[in-house]
Coordinates of N, CA and C in Angstrom, one line a residue:
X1 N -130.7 199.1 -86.7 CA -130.3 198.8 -85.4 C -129.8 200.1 -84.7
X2 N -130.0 200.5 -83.7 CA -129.7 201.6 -82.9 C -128.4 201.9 -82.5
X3 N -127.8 202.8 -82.4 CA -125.9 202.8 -82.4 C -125.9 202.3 -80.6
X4 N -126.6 202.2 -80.1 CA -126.0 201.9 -78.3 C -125.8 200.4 -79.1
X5 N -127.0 199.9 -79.6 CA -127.0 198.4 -80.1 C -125.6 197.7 -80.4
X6 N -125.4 198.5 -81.7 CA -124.2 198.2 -82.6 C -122.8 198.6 -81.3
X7 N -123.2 199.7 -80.7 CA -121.7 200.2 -79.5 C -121.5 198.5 -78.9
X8 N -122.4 197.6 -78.3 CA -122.6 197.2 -77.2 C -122.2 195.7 -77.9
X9 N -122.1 195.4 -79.0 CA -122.3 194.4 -79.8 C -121.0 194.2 -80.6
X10 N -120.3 195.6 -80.7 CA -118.6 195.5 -81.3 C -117.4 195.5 -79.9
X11 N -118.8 196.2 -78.7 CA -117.7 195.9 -77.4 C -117.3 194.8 -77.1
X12 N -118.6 193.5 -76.7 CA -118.7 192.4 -76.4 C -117.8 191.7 -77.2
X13 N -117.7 191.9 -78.7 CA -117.1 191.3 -79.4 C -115.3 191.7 -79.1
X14 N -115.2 192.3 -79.1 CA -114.0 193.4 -78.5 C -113.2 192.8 -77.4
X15 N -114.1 192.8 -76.6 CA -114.2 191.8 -74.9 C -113.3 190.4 -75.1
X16 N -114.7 189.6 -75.6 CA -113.9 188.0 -76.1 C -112.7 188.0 -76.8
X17 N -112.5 189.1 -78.4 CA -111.3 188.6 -79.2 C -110.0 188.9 -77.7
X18 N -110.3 189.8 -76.8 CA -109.0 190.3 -75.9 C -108.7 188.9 -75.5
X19 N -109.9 188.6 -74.5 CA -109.2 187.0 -73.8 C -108.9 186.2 -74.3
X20 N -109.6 186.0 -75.8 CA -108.8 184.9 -76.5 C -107.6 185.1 -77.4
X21 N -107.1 186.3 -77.4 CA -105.7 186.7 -77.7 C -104.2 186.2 -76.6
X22 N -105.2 186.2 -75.6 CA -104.2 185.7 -74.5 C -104.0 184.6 -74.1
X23 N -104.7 183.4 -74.8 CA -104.9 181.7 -74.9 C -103.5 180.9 -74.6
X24 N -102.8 180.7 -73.7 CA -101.7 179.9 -73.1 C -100.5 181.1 -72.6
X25 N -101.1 182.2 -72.3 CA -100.9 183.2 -71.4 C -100.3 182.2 -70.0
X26 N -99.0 182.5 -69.3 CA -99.1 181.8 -67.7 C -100.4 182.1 -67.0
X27 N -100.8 181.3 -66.0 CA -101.7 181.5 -64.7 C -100.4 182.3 -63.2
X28 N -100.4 183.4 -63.3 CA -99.6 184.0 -62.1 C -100.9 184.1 -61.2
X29 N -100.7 183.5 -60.0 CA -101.2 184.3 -58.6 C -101.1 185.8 -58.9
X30 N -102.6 186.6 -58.3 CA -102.4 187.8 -58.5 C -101.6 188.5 -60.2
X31 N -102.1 188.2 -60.8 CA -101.4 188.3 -62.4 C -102.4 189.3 -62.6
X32 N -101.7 190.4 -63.9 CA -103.3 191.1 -64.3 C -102.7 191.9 -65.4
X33 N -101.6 191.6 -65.8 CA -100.8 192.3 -67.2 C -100.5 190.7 -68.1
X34 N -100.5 191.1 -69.5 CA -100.0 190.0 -70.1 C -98.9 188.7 -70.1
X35 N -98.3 189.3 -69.2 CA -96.8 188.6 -68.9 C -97.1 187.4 -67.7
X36 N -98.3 187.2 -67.1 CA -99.2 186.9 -66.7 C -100.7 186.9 -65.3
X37 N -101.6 186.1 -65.6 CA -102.9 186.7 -65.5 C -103.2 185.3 -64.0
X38 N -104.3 186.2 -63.1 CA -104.9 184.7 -62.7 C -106.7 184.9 -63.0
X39 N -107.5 184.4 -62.8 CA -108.5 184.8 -63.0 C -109.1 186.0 -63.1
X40 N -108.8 186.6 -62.5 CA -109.7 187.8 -62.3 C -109.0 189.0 -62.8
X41 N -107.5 189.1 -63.3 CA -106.7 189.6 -63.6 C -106.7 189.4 -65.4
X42 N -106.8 188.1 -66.0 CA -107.6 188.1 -67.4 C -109.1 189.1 -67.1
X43 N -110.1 188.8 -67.0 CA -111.0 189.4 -67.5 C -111.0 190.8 -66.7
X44 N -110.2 191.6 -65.8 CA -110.1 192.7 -66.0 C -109.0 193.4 -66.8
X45 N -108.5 192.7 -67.3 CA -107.6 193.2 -68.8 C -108.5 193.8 -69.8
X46 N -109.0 192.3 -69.8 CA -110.0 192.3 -70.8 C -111.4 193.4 -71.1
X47 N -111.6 193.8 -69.7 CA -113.2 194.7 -69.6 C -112.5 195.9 -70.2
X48 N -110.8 196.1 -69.6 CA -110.2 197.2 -69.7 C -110.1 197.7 -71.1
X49 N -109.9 196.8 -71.9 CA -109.9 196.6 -73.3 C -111.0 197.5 -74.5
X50 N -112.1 197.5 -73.5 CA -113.4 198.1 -74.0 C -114.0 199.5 -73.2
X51 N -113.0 199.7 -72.3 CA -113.7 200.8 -71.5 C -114.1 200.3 -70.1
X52 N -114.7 199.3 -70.1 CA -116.0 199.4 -68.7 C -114.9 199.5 -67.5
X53 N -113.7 199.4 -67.5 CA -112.8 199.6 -66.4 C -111.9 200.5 -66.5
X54 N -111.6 201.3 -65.7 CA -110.1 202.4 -65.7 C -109.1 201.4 -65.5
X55 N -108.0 202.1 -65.8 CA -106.6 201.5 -66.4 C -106.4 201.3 -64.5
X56 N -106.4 202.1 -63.8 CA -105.9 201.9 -62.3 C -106.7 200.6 -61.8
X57 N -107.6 200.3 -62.2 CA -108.9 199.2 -61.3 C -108.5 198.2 -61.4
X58 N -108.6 197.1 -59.7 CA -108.0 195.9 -59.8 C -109.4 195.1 -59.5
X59 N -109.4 193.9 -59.5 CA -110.6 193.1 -58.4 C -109.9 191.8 -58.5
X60 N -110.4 191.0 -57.1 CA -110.6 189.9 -57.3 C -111.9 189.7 -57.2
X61 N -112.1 187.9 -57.8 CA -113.2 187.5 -58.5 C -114.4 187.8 -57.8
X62 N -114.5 188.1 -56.5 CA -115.4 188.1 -55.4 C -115.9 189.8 -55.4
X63 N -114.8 190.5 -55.7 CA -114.9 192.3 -56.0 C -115.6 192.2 -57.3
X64 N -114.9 191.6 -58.1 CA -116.3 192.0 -59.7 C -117.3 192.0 -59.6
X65 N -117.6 190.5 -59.4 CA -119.0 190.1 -58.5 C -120.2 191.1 -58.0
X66 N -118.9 191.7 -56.7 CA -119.8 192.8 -56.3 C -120.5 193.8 -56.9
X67 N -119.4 194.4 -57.7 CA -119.4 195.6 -58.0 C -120.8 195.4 -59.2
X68 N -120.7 194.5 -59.8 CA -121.6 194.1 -61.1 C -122.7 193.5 -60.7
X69 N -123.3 192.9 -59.8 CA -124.2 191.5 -59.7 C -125.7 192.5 -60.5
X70 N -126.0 193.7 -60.3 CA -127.2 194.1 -60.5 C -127.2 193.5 -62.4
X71 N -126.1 193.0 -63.1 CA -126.2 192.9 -64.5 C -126.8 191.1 -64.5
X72 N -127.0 190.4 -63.5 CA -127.0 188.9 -63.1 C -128.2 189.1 -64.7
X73 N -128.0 187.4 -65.6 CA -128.7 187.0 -65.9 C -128.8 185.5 -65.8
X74 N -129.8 184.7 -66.6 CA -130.2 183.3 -66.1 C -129.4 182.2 -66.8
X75 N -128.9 182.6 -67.9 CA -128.4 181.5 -68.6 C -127.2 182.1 -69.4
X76 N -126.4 181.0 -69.5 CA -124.8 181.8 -70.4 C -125.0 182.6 -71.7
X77 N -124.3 183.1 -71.7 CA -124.6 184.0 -73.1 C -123.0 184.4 -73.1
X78 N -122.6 184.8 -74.5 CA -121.5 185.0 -75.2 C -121.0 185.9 -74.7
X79 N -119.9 186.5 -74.1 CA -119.3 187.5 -73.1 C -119.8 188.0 -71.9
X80 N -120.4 186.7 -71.4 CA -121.2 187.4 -69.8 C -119.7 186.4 -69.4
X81 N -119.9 187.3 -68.0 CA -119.0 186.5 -66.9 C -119.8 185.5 -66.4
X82 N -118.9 184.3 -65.8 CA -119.5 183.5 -65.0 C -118.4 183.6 -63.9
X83 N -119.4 183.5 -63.1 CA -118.6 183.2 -61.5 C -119.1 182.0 -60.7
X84 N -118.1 181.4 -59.8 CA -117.8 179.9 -59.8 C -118.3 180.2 -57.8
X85 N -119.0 180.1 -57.1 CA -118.9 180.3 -55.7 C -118.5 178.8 -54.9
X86 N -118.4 179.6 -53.6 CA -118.7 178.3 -52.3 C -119.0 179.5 -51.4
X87 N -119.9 178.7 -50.9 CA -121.0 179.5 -49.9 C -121.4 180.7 -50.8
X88 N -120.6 181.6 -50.5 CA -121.5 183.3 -50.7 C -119.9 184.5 -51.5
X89 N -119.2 183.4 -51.4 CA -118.0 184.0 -52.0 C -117.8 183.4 -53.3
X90 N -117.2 184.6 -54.7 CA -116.9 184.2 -55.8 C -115.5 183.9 -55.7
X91 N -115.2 182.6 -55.8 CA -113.8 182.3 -56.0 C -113.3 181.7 -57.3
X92 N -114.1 182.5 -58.1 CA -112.9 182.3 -59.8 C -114.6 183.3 -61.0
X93 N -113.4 183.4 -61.6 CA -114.3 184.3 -62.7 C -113.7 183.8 -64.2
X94 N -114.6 184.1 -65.4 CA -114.2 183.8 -66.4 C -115.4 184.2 -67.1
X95 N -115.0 184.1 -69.1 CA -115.5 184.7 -69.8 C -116.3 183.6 -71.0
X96 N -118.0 183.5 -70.5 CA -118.6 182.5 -71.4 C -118.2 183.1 -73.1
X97 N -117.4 181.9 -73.8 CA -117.7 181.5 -75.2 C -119.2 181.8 -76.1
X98 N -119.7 180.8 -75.2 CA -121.4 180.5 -75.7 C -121.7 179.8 -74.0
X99 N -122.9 178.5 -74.8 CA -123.4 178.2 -73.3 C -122.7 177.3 -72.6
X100 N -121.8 176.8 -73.2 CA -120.9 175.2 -72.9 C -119.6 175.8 -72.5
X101 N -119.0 176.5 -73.1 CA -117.3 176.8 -72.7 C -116.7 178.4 -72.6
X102 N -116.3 178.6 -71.6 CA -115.8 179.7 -71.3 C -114.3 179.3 -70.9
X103 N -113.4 180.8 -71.1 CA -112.3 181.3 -71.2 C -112.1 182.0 -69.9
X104 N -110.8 181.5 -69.3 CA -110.3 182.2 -68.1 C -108.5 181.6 -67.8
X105 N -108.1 181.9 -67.1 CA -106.9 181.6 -66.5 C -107.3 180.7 -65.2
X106 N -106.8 179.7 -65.4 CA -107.0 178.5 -64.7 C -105.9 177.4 -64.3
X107 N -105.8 176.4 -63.0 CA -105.2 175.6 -63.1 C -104.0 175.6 -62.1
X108 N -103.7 177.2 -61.4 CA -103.2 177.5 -60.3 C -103.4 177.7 -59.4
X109 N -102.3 178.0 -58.1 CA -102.9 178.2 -57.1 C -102.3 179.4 -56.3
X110 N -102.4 180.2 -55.0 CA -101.4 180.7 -54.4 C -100.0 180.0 -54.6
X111 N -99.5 179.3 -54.7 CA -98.3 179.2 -55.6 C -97.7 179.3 -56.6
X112 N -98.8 179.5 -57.4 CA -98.1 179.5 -59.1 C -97.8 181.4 -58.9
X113 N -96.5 181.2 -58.3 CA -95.7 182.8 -58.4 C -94.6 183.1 -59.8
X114 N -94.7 181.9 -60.6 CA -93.6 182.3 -61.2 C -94.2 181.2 -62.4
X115 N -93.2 181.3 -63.5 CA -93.8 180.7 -64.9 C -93.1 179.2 -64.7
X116 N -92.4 179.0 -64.1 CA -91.9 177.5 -64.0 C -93.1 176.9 -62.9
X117 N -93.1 177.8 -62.3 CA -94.3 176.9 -61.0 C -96.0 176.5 -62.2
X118 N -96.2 177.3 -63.1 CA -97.0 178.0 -63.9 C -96.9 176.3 -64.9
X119 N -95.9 176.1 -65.5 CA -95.8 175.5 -66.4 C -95.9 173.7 -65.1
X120 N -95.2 173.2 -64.2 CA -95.4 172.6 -63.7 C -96.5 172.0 -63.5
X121 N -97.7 173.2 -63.4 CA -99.1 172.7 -63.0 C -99.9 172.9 -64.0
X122 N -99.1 173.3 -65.3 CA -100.1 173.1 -66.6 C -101.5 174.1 -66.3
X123 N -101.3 175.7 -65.7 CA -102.1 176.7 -65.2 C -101.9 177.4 -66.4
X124 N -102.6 178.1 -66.9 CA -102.6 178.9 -68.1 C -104.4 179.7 -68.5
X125 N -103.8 180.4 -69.5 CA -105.2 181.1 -69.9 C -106.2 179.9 -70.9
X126 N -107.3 179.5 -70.7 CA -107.3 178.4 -71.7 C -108.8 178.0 -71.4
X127 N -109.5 177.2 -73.0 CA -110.8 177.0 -72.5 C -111.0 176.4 -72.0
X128 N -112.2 176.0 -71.1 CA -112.6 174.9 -70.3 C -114.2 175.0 -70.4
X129 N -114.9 173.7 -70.1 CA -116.4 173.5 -70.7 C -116.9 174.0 -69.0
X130 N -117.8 174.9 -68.8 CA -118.5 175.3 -67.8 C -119.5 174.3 -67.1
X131 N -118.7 174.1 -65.7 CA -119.3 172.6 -64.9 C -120.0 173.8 -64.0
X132 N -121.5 173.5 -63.8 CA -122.1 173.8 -62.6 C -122.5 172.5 -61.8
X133 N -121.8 171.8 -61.7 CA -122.1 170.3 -61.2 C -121.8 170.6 -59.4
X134 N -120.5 171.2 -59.7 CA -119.7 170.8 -58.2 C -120.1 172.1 -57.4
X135 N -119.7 173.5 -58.1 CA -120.3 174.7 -57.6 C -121.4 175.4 -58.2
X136 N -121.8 176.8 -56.8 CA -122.8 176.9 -58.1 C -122.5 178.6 -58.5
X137 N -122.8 178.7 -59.7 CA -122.4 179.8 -61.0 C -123.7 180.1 -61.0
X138 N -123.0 181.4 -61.1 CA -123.9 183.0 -61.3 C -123.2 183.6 -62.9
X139 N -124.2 184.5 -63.5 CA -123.7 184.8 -64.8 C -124.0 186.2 -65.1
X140 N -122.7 187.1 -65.2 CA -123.4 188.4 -64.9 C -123.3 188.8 -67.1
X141 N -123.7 190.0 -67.4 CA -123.8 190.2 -68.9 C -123.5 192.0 -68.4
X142 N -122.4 192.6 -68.7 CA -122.5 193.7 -68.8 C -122.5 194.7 -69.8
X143 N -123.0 194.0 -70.8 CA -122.9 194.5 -72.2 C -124.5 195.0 -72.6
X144 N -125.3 194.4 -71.3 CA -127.0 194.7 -71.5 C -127.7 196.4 -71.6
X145 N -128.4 196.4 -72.3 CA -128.4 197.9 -72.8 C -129.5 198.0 -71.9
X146 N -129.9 199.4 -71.2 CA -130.7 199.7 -70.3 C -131.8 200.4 -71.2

């Protein structure tokens, strides 16, 4: 196998063990250090983890989106992002498992500012099985070797 292969295959792996290190992590509004995360603040920890992001870079879910879509693929795969829209804006991000359940910080809202608000609404880092029922999800893979 070719070393970009094996690079790209211990990153991805790299990627997932981060977010699932942080599994009942609080859900903070605007979170994006361990002490706590909201969406888009988990999986830029997490990219951070492997390189693909500088330690300074923030986004929300709608900025990753941007910055990445040219990586879009058709179906889940193991460390692609999925992004959750309405209309034409990404409003939540998270990190496919496989093709059924992905990992993200979920369950809050502009109010979950603090860990009691956090714990009241049962918001946390945690899995959940990937509904494209109600919105519709886009799935970007940035681990795809050129």
């Amino acid at each position: 196998m070719p070393i970009g292969v094996w690079k790209n295959y211990y990153a991805r792996k790299r990627f997932i063990q981060t977010a699932i290190s942080y599994i009942g992590t609080s859900y903070l509004w605007g979170g994006d250090d361990p002490s706590g995360f909201d969406c888009s603040g988990l999986v830029v920890e997490s990219l951070k983890s492997v390189g693909l992001l500088k330690e300074y870079e923030d986004f929300t879910a709608d900025s990753l989106y941007r910055r990445f879509k040219f990586f879009e693929i058709e179906k889940p795969k193991k460390g692609a992002l999925v992004f959750y829209f309405k209309n034409d804006y990404a409003f939540h991000v998270g990190i496919c498992l496989d093709k059924y359940f992905y990992i993200s910080a979920i369950g809050g809202n502009r109010k979950s500012v603090s860990i009691e608000d956090s714990n009241k609404q049962n918001a946390f880092v945690k899995i959940r099985p990937i509904d494209s029922n109600i919105h519709k999800i886009t799935y970007l893979d940035l681990f795809l070797i050129s």
